[in-house]
JSON list of C-alpha atoms in Angstrom, two decimals:
[
{"chain": "A", "resi": 356, "resn": "MET", "atom": "CA", "xyz": [104.49, 93.41, 79.61]},
{"chain": "A", "resi": 357, "resn": "ILE", "atom": "CA", "xyz": [106.09, 91.22, 82.35]},
{"chain": "A", "resi": 358, "resn": "ALA", "atom": "CA", "xyz": [109.49, 91.49, 80.61]},
{"chain": "A", "resi": 359, "resn": "GLY", "atom": "CA", "xyz": [109.06, 95.28, 80.58]},
{"chain": "A", "resi": 360, "resn": "ILE", "atom": "CA", "xyz": [108.36, 95.37, 84.33]},
{"chain": "A", "resi": 361, "resn": "VAL", "atom": "CA", "xyz": [111.37, 93.15, 85.13]},
{"chain": "A", "resi": 362, "resn": "SER", "atom": "CA", "xyz": [113.54, 95.30, 82.84]},
{"chain": "A", "resi": 363, "resn": "LEU", "atom": "CA", "xyz": [112.27, 98.53, 84.44]},
{"chain": "A", "resi": 364, "resn": "ASN", "atom": "CA", "xyz": [112.95, 97.20, 87.96]},
{"chain": "A", "resi": 365, "resn": "ALA", "atom": "CA", "xyz": [116.43, 96.10, 86.91]},
{"chain": "A", "resi": 366, "resn": "GLN", "atom": "CA", "xyz": [117.13, 99.61, 85.57]},
{"chain": "A", "resi": 367, "resn": "ASP", "atom": "CA", "xyz": [116.03, 101.08, 88.91]},
{"chain": "A", "resi": 368, "resn": "ARG", "atom": "CA", "xyz": [118.85, 99.16, 90.63]},
{"chain": "A", "resi": 369, "resn": "THR", "atom": "CA", "xyz": [121.67, 100.49, 88.43]},
{"chain": "A", "resi": 370, "resn": "ASN", "atom": "CA", "xyz": [124.06, 102.68, 90.47]},
{"chain": "A", "resi": 371, "resn": "LYS", "atom": "CA", "xyz": [122.11, 101.95, 93.65]},
{"chain": "A", "resi": 372, "resn": "ALA", "atom": "CA", "xyz": [123.93, 101.11, 96.89]},
{"chain": "A", "resi": 373, "resn": "THR", "atom": "CA", "xyz": [122.58, 99.72, 100.16]},
{"chain": "A", "resi": 374, "resn": "MET", "atom": "CA", "xyz": [123.99, 98.71, 103.55]},
{"chain": "A", "resi": 375, "resn": "GLY", "atom": "CA", "xyz": [122.64, 96.24, 106.04]},
{"chain": "A", "resi": 376, "resn": "ILE", "atom": "CA", "xyz": [123.08, 93.68, 108.76]},
{"chain": "A", "resi": 377, "resn": "LYS", "atom": "CA", "xyz": [122.95, 89.92, 108.37]},
{"chain": "A", "resi": 378, "resn": "GLY", "atom": "CA", "xyz": [123.20, 86.85, 110.52]},
{"chain": "A", "resi": 379, "resn": "GLY", "atom": "CA", "xyz": [122.49, 83.17, 110.48]},
{"chain": "A", "resi": 380, "resn": "TYR", "atom": "CA", "xyz": [123.31, 79.59, 111.23]},
{"chain": "A", "resi": 381, "resn": "ASN", "atom": "CA", "xyz": [126.62, 77.79, 110.45]},
{"chain": "A", "resi": 382, "resn": "VAL", "atom": "CA", "xyz": [127.31, 74.09, 110.03]},
{"chain": "A", "resi": 383, "resn": "SER", "atom": "CA", "xyz": [131.07, 73.63, 109.79]},
{"chain": "A", "resi": 384, "resn": "ALA", "atom": "CA", "xyz": [133.55, 70.80, 109.36]},
{"chain": "A", "resi": 385, "resn": "VAL", "atom": "CA", "xyz": [137.14, 70.31, 108.25]},
{"chain": "A", "resi": 386, "resn": "SER", "atom": "CA", "xyz": [138.46, 68.34, 105.29]},
{"chain": "A", "resi": 387, "resn": "PHE", "atom": "CA", "xyz": [141.75, 66.48, 105.92]},
{"chain": "A", "resi": 388, "resn": "ASP", "atom": "CA", "xyz": [144.04, 65.99, 102.89]},
{"chain": "A", "resi": 389, "resn": "GLY", "atom": "CA", "xyz": [140.95, 66.31, 100.70]},
{"chain": "A", "resi": 390, "resn": "THR", "atom": "CA", "xyz": [140.06, 62.67, 101.48]},
{"chain": "A", "resi": 391, "resn": "SER", "atom": "CA", "xyz": [137.98, 62.72, 104.66]},
{"chain": "A", "resi": 392, "resn": "GLU", "atom": "CA", "xyz": [135.75, 65.15, 106.49]},
{"chain": "A", "resi": 393, "resn": "THR", "atom": "CA", "xyz": [135.16, 65.53, 110.23]},
{"chain": "A", "resi": 394, "resn": "GLU", "atom": "CA", "xyz": [131.89, 65.57, 112.12]},
{"chain": "A", "resi": 395, "resn": "ARG", "atom": "CA", "xyz": [130.04, 68.87, 111.94]},
{"chain": "A", "resi": 396, "resn": "LEU", "atom": "CA", "xyz": [129.94, 71.64, 114.51]},
{"chain": "A", "resi": 397, "resn": "HIS", "atom": "CA", "xyz": [127.05, 74.12, 114.81]},
{"chain": "A", "resi": 398, "resn": "GLY", "atom": "CA", "xyz": [127.47, 77.86, 115.28]},
{"chain": "A", "resi": 399, "resn": "PHE", "atom": "CA", "xyz": [126.35, 81.23, 113.98]},
{"chain": "A", "resi": 400, "resn": "HIS", "atom": "CA", "xyz": [127.59, 84.25, 112.05]},
{"chain": "A", "resi": 401, "resn": "ILE", "atom": "CA", "xyz": [126.66, 87.94, 112.25]},
{"chain": "A", "resi": 402, "resn": "GLY", "atom": "CA", "xyz": [127.89, 91.09, 110.58]},
{"chain": "A", "resi": 403, "resn": "ILE", "atom": "CA", "xyz": [127.41, 93.98, 108.17]},
{"chain": "A", "resi": 404, "resn": "TYR", "atom": "CA", "xyz": [127.41, 94.30, 104.40]},
{"chain": "A", "resi": 405, "resn": "GLY", "atom": "CA", "xyz": [127.22, 96.88, 101.64]},
{"chain": "A", "resi": 406, "resn": "GLU", "atom": "CA", "xyz": [125.77, 96.12, 98.22]},
{"chain": "A", "resi": 407, "resn": "SER", "atom": "CA", "xyz": [126.55, 98.25, 95.15]},
{"chain": "A", "resi": 408, "resn": "TYR", "atom": "CA", "xyz": [124.83, 97.56, 91.86]},
{"chain": "A", "resi": 409, "resn": "ILE", "atom": "CA", "xyz": [127.21, 97.78, 88.92]},
{"chain": "A", "resi": 410, "resn": "GLY", "atom": "CA", "xyz": [124.67, 96.99, 86.23]},
{"chain": "A", "resi": 411, "resn": "LYS", "atom": "CA", "xyz": [121.11, 95.93, 85.67]},
{"chain": "A", "resi": 412, "resn": "TYR", "atom": "CA", "xyz": [121.70, 92.42, 86.95]},
{"chain": "A", "resi": 413, "resn": "LEU", "atom": "CA", "xyz": [125.03, 92.59, 88.84]},
{"chain": "A", "resi": 414, "resn": "SER", "atom": "CA", "xyz": [126.14, 93.82, 92.23]},
{"chain": "A", "resi": 415, "resn": "ILE", "atom": "CA", "xyz": [129.23, 93.63, 94.43]},
{"chain": "A", "resi": 416, "resn": "GLN", "atom": "CA", "xyz": [128.72, 92.92, 98.11]},
{"chain": "A", "resi": 417, "resn": "PRO", "atom": "CA", "xyz": [131.61, 93.26, 100.60]},
{"chain": "A", "resi": 418, "resn": "GLU", "atom": "CA", "xyz": [130.91, 91.96, 104.11]},
{"chain": "A", "resi": 419, "resn": "ILE", "atom": "CA", "xyz": [132.51, 91.84, 107.55]},
{"chain": "A", "resi": 420, "resn": "LEU", "atom": "CA", "xyz": [131.32, 88.84, 109.59]},
{"chain": "A", "resi": 421, "resn": "TYR", "atom": "CA", "xyz": [132.05, 87.26, 112.95]},
{"chain": "A", "resi": 422, "resn": "SER", "atom": "CA", "xyz": [131.75, 83.50, 112.33]},
{"chain": "A", "resi": 423, "resn": "GLN", "atom": "CA", "xyz": [131.78, 80.51, 114.71]},
{"chain": "A", "resi": 424, "resn": "GLN", "atom": "CA", "xyz": [133.35, 77.54, 112.96]},
{"chain": "A", "resi": 425, "resn": "GLY", "atom": "CA", "xyz": [135.18, 74.35, 113.89]},
{"chain": "A", "resi": 426, "resn": "TYR", "atom": "CA", "xyz": [134.82, 70.59, 113.89]},
{"chain": "A", "resi": 427, "resn": "LYS", "atom": "CA", "xyz": [134.55, 67.37, 115.91]},
{"chain": "A", "resi": 428, "resn": "ILE", "atom": "CA", "xyz": [136.44, 64.11, 115.63]},
{"chain": "A", "resi": 429, "resn": "ILE", "atom": "CA", "xyz": [134.71, 61.15, 117.27]},
{"chain": "A", "resi": 430, "resn": "ASP", "atom": "CA", "xyz": [136.55, 57.85, 117.71]},
{"chain": "A", "resi": 431, "resn": "ASP", "atom": "CA", "xyz": [136.97, 55.03, 120.26]},
{"chain": "A", "resi": 432, "resn": "ASN", "atom": "CA", "xyz": [139.05, 57.30, 122.52]},
{"chain": "A", "resi": 433, "resn": "GLY", "atom": "CA", "xyz": [136.36, 59.98, 122.82]},
{"chain": "A", "resi": 434, "resn": "THR", "atom": "CA", "xyz": [135.42, 63.24, 121.15]},
{"chain": "A", "resi": 435, "resn": "PHE", "atom": "CA", "xyz": [137.88, 65.98, 120.18]},
{"chain": "A", "resi": 436, "resn": "THR", "atom": "CA", "xyz": [136.21, 69.35, 119.53]},
{"chain": "A", "resi": 437, "resn": "GLN", "atom": "CA", "xyz": [137.85, 72.47, 118.19]},
{"chain": "A", "resi": 438, "resn": "LYS", "atom": "CA", "xyz": [135.91, 75.72, 118.10]},
{"chain": "A", "resi": 439, "resn": "LEU", "atom": "CA", "xyz": [137.40, 78.37, 115.80]},
{"chain": "A", "resi": 440, "resn": "ASP", "atom": "CA", "xyz": [136.16, 81.96, 115.73]},
{"chain": "A", "resi": 441, "resn": "TYR", "atom": "CA", "xyz": [136.93, 84.05, 112.65]},
{"chain": "A", "resi": 442, "resn": "LEU", "atom": "CA", "xyz": [136.54, 87.58, 111.43]},
{"chain": "A", "resi": 443, "resn": "ASN", "atom": "CA", "xyz": [135.65, 86.85, 107.79]},
{"chain": "A", "resi": 444, "resn": "ILE", "atom": "CA", "xyz": [135.69, 89.34, 104.93]},
{"chain": "A", "resi": 445, "resn": "PRO", "atom": "CA", "xyz": [133.92, 87.99, 101.84]},
{"chain": "A", "resi": 446, "resn": "LEU", "atom": "CA", "xyz": [133.63, 89.94, 98.58]},
{"chain": "A", "resi": 447, "resn": "MET", "atom": "CA", "xyz": [130.65, 88.57, 96.68]},
{"chain": "A", "resi": 448, "resn": "LEU", "atom": "CA", "xyz": [129.68, 89.12, 93.07]},
{"chain": "A", "resi": 449, "resn": "LYS", "atom": "CA", "xyz": [125.90, 88.73, 92.85]},
{"chain": "A", "resi": 450, "resn": "LEU", "atom": "CA", "xyz": [123.95, 88.00, 89.68]},
{"chain": "A", "resi": 451, "resn": "TYR", "atom": "CA", "xyz": [120.18, 88.60, 89.60]},
{"chain": "A", "resi": 452, "resn": "PRO", "atom": "CA", "xyz": [118.89, 86.44, 86.69]},
{"chain": "A", "resi": 453, "resn": "ILE", "atom": "CA", "xyz": [115.34, 87.10, 87.92]},
{"chain": "A", "resi": 454, "resn": "LYS", "atom": "CA", "xyz": [114.33, 90.27, 89.76]},
{"chain": "A", "resi": 455, "resn": "SER", "atom": "CA", "xyz": [114.49, 88.99, 93.36]},
{"chain": "A", "resi": 456, "resn": "ILE", "atom": "CA", "xyz": [116.57, 85.81, 92.94]},
{"chain": "A", "resi": 457, "resn": "PHE", "atom": "CA", "xyz": [120.36, 85.96, 93.09]},
{"chain": "A", "resi": 458, "resn": "ILE", "atom": "CA", "xyz": [123.32, 83.65, 92.78]},
{"chain": "A", "resi": 459, "resn": "GLU", "atom": "CA", "xyz": [126.60, 84.72, 94.32]},
{"chain": "A", "resi": 460, "resn": "ALA", "atom": "CA", "xyz": [130.26, 83.78, 94.24]},
{"chain": "A", "resi": 461, "resn": "GLY", "atom": "CA", "xyz": [133.45, 85.33, 95.49]},
{"chain": "A", "resi": 462, "resn": "PRO", "atom": "CA", "xyz": [136.61, 85.11, 97.55]},
{"chain": "A", "resi": 463, "resn": "GLN", "atom": "CA", "xyz": [136.80, 85.29, 101.32]},
{"chain": "A", "resi": 464, "resn": "ILE", "atom": "CA", "xyz": [139.66, 86.02, 103.66]},
{"chain": "A", "resi": 465, "resn": "GLY", "atom": "CA", "xyz": [139.37, 85.14, 107.35]},
{"chain": "A", "resi": 466, "resn": "PHE", "atom": "CA", "xyz": [141.36, 86.04, 110.43]},
{"chain": "A", "resi": 467, "resn": "SER", "atom": "CA", "xyz": [141.41, 83.63, 113.38]},
{"chain": "A", "resi": 468, "resn": "ILE", "atom": "CA", "xyz": [140.44, 85.59, 116.50]},
{"chain": "A", "resi": 469, "resn": "SER", "atom": "CA", "xyz": [140.08, 82.77, 119.04]},
{"chain": "A", "resi": 470, "resn": "HIS", "atom": "CA", "xyz": [140.07, 79.00, 119.39]},
{"chain": "A", "resi": 471, "resn": "LYS", "atom": "CA", "xyz": [139.22, 76.43, 122.04]},
{"chain": "A", "resi": 472, "resn": "GLU", "atom": "CA", "xyz": [139.88, 72.70, 122.08]},
{"chain": "A", "resi": 473, "resn": "SER", "atom": "CA", "xyz": [138.48, 69.99, 124.29]},
{"chain": "A", "resi": 474, "resn": "VAL", "atom": "CA", "xyz": [138.75, 66.22, 124.56]},
{"chain": "A", "resi": 475, "resn": "ASP", "atom": "CA", "xyz": [135.91, 64.30, 126.18]},
{"chain": "A", "resi": 476, "resn": "ALA", "atom": "CA", "xyz": [136.92, 60.70, 126.88]},
{"chain": "A", "resi": 477, "resn": "GLY", "atom": "CA", "xyz": [133.71, 59.90, 128.73]},
{"chain": "A", "resi": 478, "resn": "PHE", "atom": "CA", "xyz": [135.47, 59.76, 132.12]},
{"chain": "A", "resi": 479, "resn": "ILE", "atom": "CA", "xyz": [136.15, 62.80, 134.27]},
{"chain": "A", "resi": 480, "resn": "LEU", "atom": "CA", "xyz": [139.70, 61.60, 135.06]},
{"chain": "A", "resi": 481, "resn": "HIS", "atom": "CA", "xyz": [140.56, 61.32, 131.35]},
{"chain": "A", "resi": 482, "resn": "ASN", "atom": "CA", "xyz": [139.04, 64.56, 130.08]},
{"chain": "A", "resi": 483, "resn": "SER", "atom": "CA", "xyz": [141.60, 67.10, 129.01]},
{"chain": "A", "resi": 484, "resn": "SER", "atom": "CA", "xyz": [142.05, 70.29, 127.11]},
{"chain": "A", "resi": 485, "resn": "GLU", "atom": "CA", "xyz": [144.82, 70.41, 124.56]},
{"chain": "A", "resi": 486, "resn": "GLU", "atom": "CA", "xyz": [145.66, 73.56, 122.62]},
{"chain": "A", "resi": 487, "resn": "PHE", "atom": "CA", "xyz": [146.29, 73.58, 118.88]},
{"chain": "A", "resi": 488, "resn": "GLU", "atom": "CA", "xyz": [147.32, 76.93, 117.44]},
{"chain": "A", "resi": 489, "resn": "PRO", "atom": "CA", "xyz": [145.61, 77.47, 114.04]},
{"chain": "A", "resi": 490, "resn": "ASN", "atom": "CA", "xyz": [147.07, 79.59, 111.26]},
{"chain": "A", "resi": 491, "resn": "ASN", "atom": "CA", "xyz": [145.98, 83.18, 111.71]},
{"chain": "A", "resi": 492, "resn": "LEU", "atom": "CA", "xyz": [144.85, 83.49, 108.10]},
{"chain": "A", "resi": 493, "resn": "ASP", "atom": "CA", "xyz": [142.21, 81.51, 106.22]},
{"chain": "A", "resi": 494, "resn": "TRP", "atom": "CA", "xyz": [141.04, 82.10, 102.66]},
{"chain": "A", "resi": 495, "resn": "GLY", "atom": "CA", "xyz": [138.74, 80.40, 100.23]},
{"chain": "A", "resi": 496, "resn": "ILE", "atom": "CA", "xyz": [135.81, 80.65, 97.84]},
{"chain": "A", "resi": 497, "resn": "ASN", "atom": "CA", "xyz": [132.12, 81.18, 98.61]},
{"chain": "A", "resi": 498, "resn": "LEU", "atom": "CA", "xyz": [129.19, 80.03, 96.46]},
{"chain": "A", "resi": 499, "resn": "GLY", "atom": "CA", "xyz": [125.55, 80.69, 97.21]},
{"chain": "A", "resi": 500, "resn": "ALA", "atom": "CA", "xyz": [122.05, 81.69, 96.19]},
{"chain": "A", "resi": 501, "resn": "GLY", "atom": "CA", "xyz": [119.11, 83.48, 97.69]},
{"chain": "A", "resi": 502, "resn": "PHE", "atom": "CA", "xyz": [116.13, 85.79, 97.52]},
{"chain": "A", "resi": 503, "resn": "LYS", "atom": "CA", "xyz": [116.03, 89.56, 98.14]},
{"chain": "A", "resi": 504, "resn": "SER", "atom": "CA", "xyz": [112.69, 91.35, 98.47]},
{"chain": "A", "resi": 505, "resn": "ASP", "atom": "CA", "xyz": [111.94, 94.89, 97.31]},
{"chain": "A", "resi": 506, "resn": "SER", "atom": "CA", "xyz": [111.90, 95.91, 100.99]},
{"chain": "A", "resi": 507, "resn": "GLY", "atom": "CA", "xyz": [115.55, 94.80, 101.38]},
{"chain": "A", "resi": 508, "resn": "ILE", "atom": "CA", "xyz": [115.07, 91.55, 103.27]},
{"chain": "A", "resi": 509, "resn": "SER", "atom": "CA", "xyz": [117.41, 88.79, 102.05]},
{"chain": "A", "resi": 510, "resn": "LEU", "atom": "CA", "xyz": [117.26, 85.05, 102.65]},
{"chain": "A", "resi": 511, "resn": "GLY", "atom": "CA", "xyz": [120.13, 82.94, 101.40]},
{"chain": "A", "resi": 512, "resn": "ALA", "atom": "CA", "xyz": [122.40, 79.93, 101.68]},
{"chain": "A", "resi": 513, "resn": "ARG", "atom": "CA", "xyz": [126.15, 79.86, 101.09]},
{"chain": "A", "resi": 514, "resn": "TYR", "atom": "CA", "xyz": [128.97, 77.31, 101.06]},
{"chain": "A", "resi": 515, "resn": "HIS", "atom": "CA", "xyz": [132.55, 78.24, 101.99]},
{"chain": "A", "resi": 516, "resn": "LEU", "atom": "CA", "xyz": [135.28, 76.08, 100.51]},
{"chain": "A", "resi": 517, "resn": "GLY", "atom": "CA", "xyz": [138.46, 76.85, 102.48]},
{"chain": "A", "resi": 518, "resn": "LYS", "atom": "CA", "xyz": [141.68, 76.71, 100.47]},
{"chain": "A", "resi": 519, "resn": "ASN", "atom": "CA", "xyz": [144.28, 77.48, 103.16]},
{"chain": "A", "resi": 520, "resn": "ASP", "atom": "CA", "xyz": [145.50, 74.89, 105.68]},
{"chain": "A", "resi": 521, "resn": "ILE", "atom": "CA", "xyz": [144.32, 75.47, 109.24]},
{"chain": "A", "resi": 522, "resn": "TYR", "atom": "CA", "xyz": [147.46, 73.58, 110.40]},
{"chain": "A", "resi": 523, "resn": "GLU", "atom": "CA", "xyz": [150.52, 72.27, 108.58]},
{"chain": "A", "resi": 524, "resn": "GLU", "atom": "CA", "xyz": [149.91, 68.62, 109.54]},
{"chain": "A", "resi": 525, "resn": "ASN", "atom": "CA", "xyz": [147.27, 66.68, 107.51]},
{"chain": "A", "resi": 526, "resn": "LYS", "atom": "CA", "xyz": [146.34, 69.86, 105.58]},
{"chain": "A", "resi": 527, "resn": "PRO", "atom": "CA", "xyz": [142.91, 70.52, 107.21]},
{"chain": "A", "resi": 528, "resn": "LYS", "atom": "CA", "xyz": [140.70, 73.03, 105.39]},
{"chain": "A", "resi": 529, "resn": "ASN", "atom": "CA", "xyz": [137.48, 74.73, 106.50]},
{"chain": "A", "resi": 530, "resn": "ARG", "atom": "CA", "xyz": [134.12, 73.70, 105.03]},
{"chain": "A", "resi": 531, "resn": "VAL", "atom": "CA", "xyz": [131.15, 75.81, 106.14]},
{"chain": "A", "resi": 532, "resn": "TRP", "atom": "CA", "xyz": [127.46, 75.84, 105.17]},
{"chain": "A", "resi": 533, "resn": "GLN", "atom": "CA", "xyz": [125.61, 79.05, 106.09]},
{"chain": "A", "resi": 534, "resn": "VAL", "atom": "CA", "xyz": [121.93, 79.94, 106.05]},
{"chain": "A", "resi": 535, "resn": "TYR", "atom": "CA", "xyz": [121.26, 83.62, 106.65]},
{"chain": "A", "resi": 536, "resn": "ILE", "atom": "CA", "xyz": [118.83, 86.51, 106.76]},
{"chain": "A", "resi": 537, "resn": "GLY", "atom": "CA", "xyz": [119.81, 90.09, 105.96]},
{"chain": "A", "resi": 538, "resn": "PHE", "atom": "CA", "xyz": [118.12, 93.49, 106.40]},
{"chain": "A", "resi": 539, "resn": "ASP", "atom": "CA", "xyz": [118.98, 96.61, 104.40]},
{"chain": "A", "resi": 540, "resn": "PHE", "atom": "CA", "xyz": [119.09, 99.85, 106.40]}
]
C-alpha cells in the first residue's frame, strides 16, 4: 500500500513544472593550487528557479542567483579579505529516490559582478585597500541534497566546486557551501 502511494505521488509529478524563489547562507573559501584552502567568508545568496519534472523521479532545475562569495587570508602581516559577488546560473538535475527527498548535481556558470579587497594590518597607518581583478567567468560543479514538501517548500544544502581559476597566479578556485530555503509560487 505504501509503495502504491509513493508511486501514485511520483506519477502526479510527471510533466509538472513549478517556479519559485530561494535564498540562504553561504560559507565560501578559495583553494590555491589544489593544495591549501583559505579561511572562510560568510555571505548569502538569493534568486529564482524553475523546476520541470521529466519523469517520475527526475527533474531539471535552472536557477539565477545573486551570490556573495570570497575568502580571507590571515597571516603575521594581517588579514587580507576579498569579497566577490557573482550572478550564478546553475542547472541542476534532481533525483527523488523517496517522495520528498532529493539529491542534486549539475554544472554552474558564474559571472563576476563586483569585488572588494581590504588588508587589515591591525594599525590604522598600515591598513590599505588593494584591488585584484578576478576573471569575469567562473564555472564548476554543484552537488547537494534536500527535502521538498508537498506545499512546495524546499530545504537543502549544496556544495560548489569551482573549476575555473579566479586569477592566473596560484590557480585559486571557488569553494562554496550553501544552505537554503525555497518557496514555489
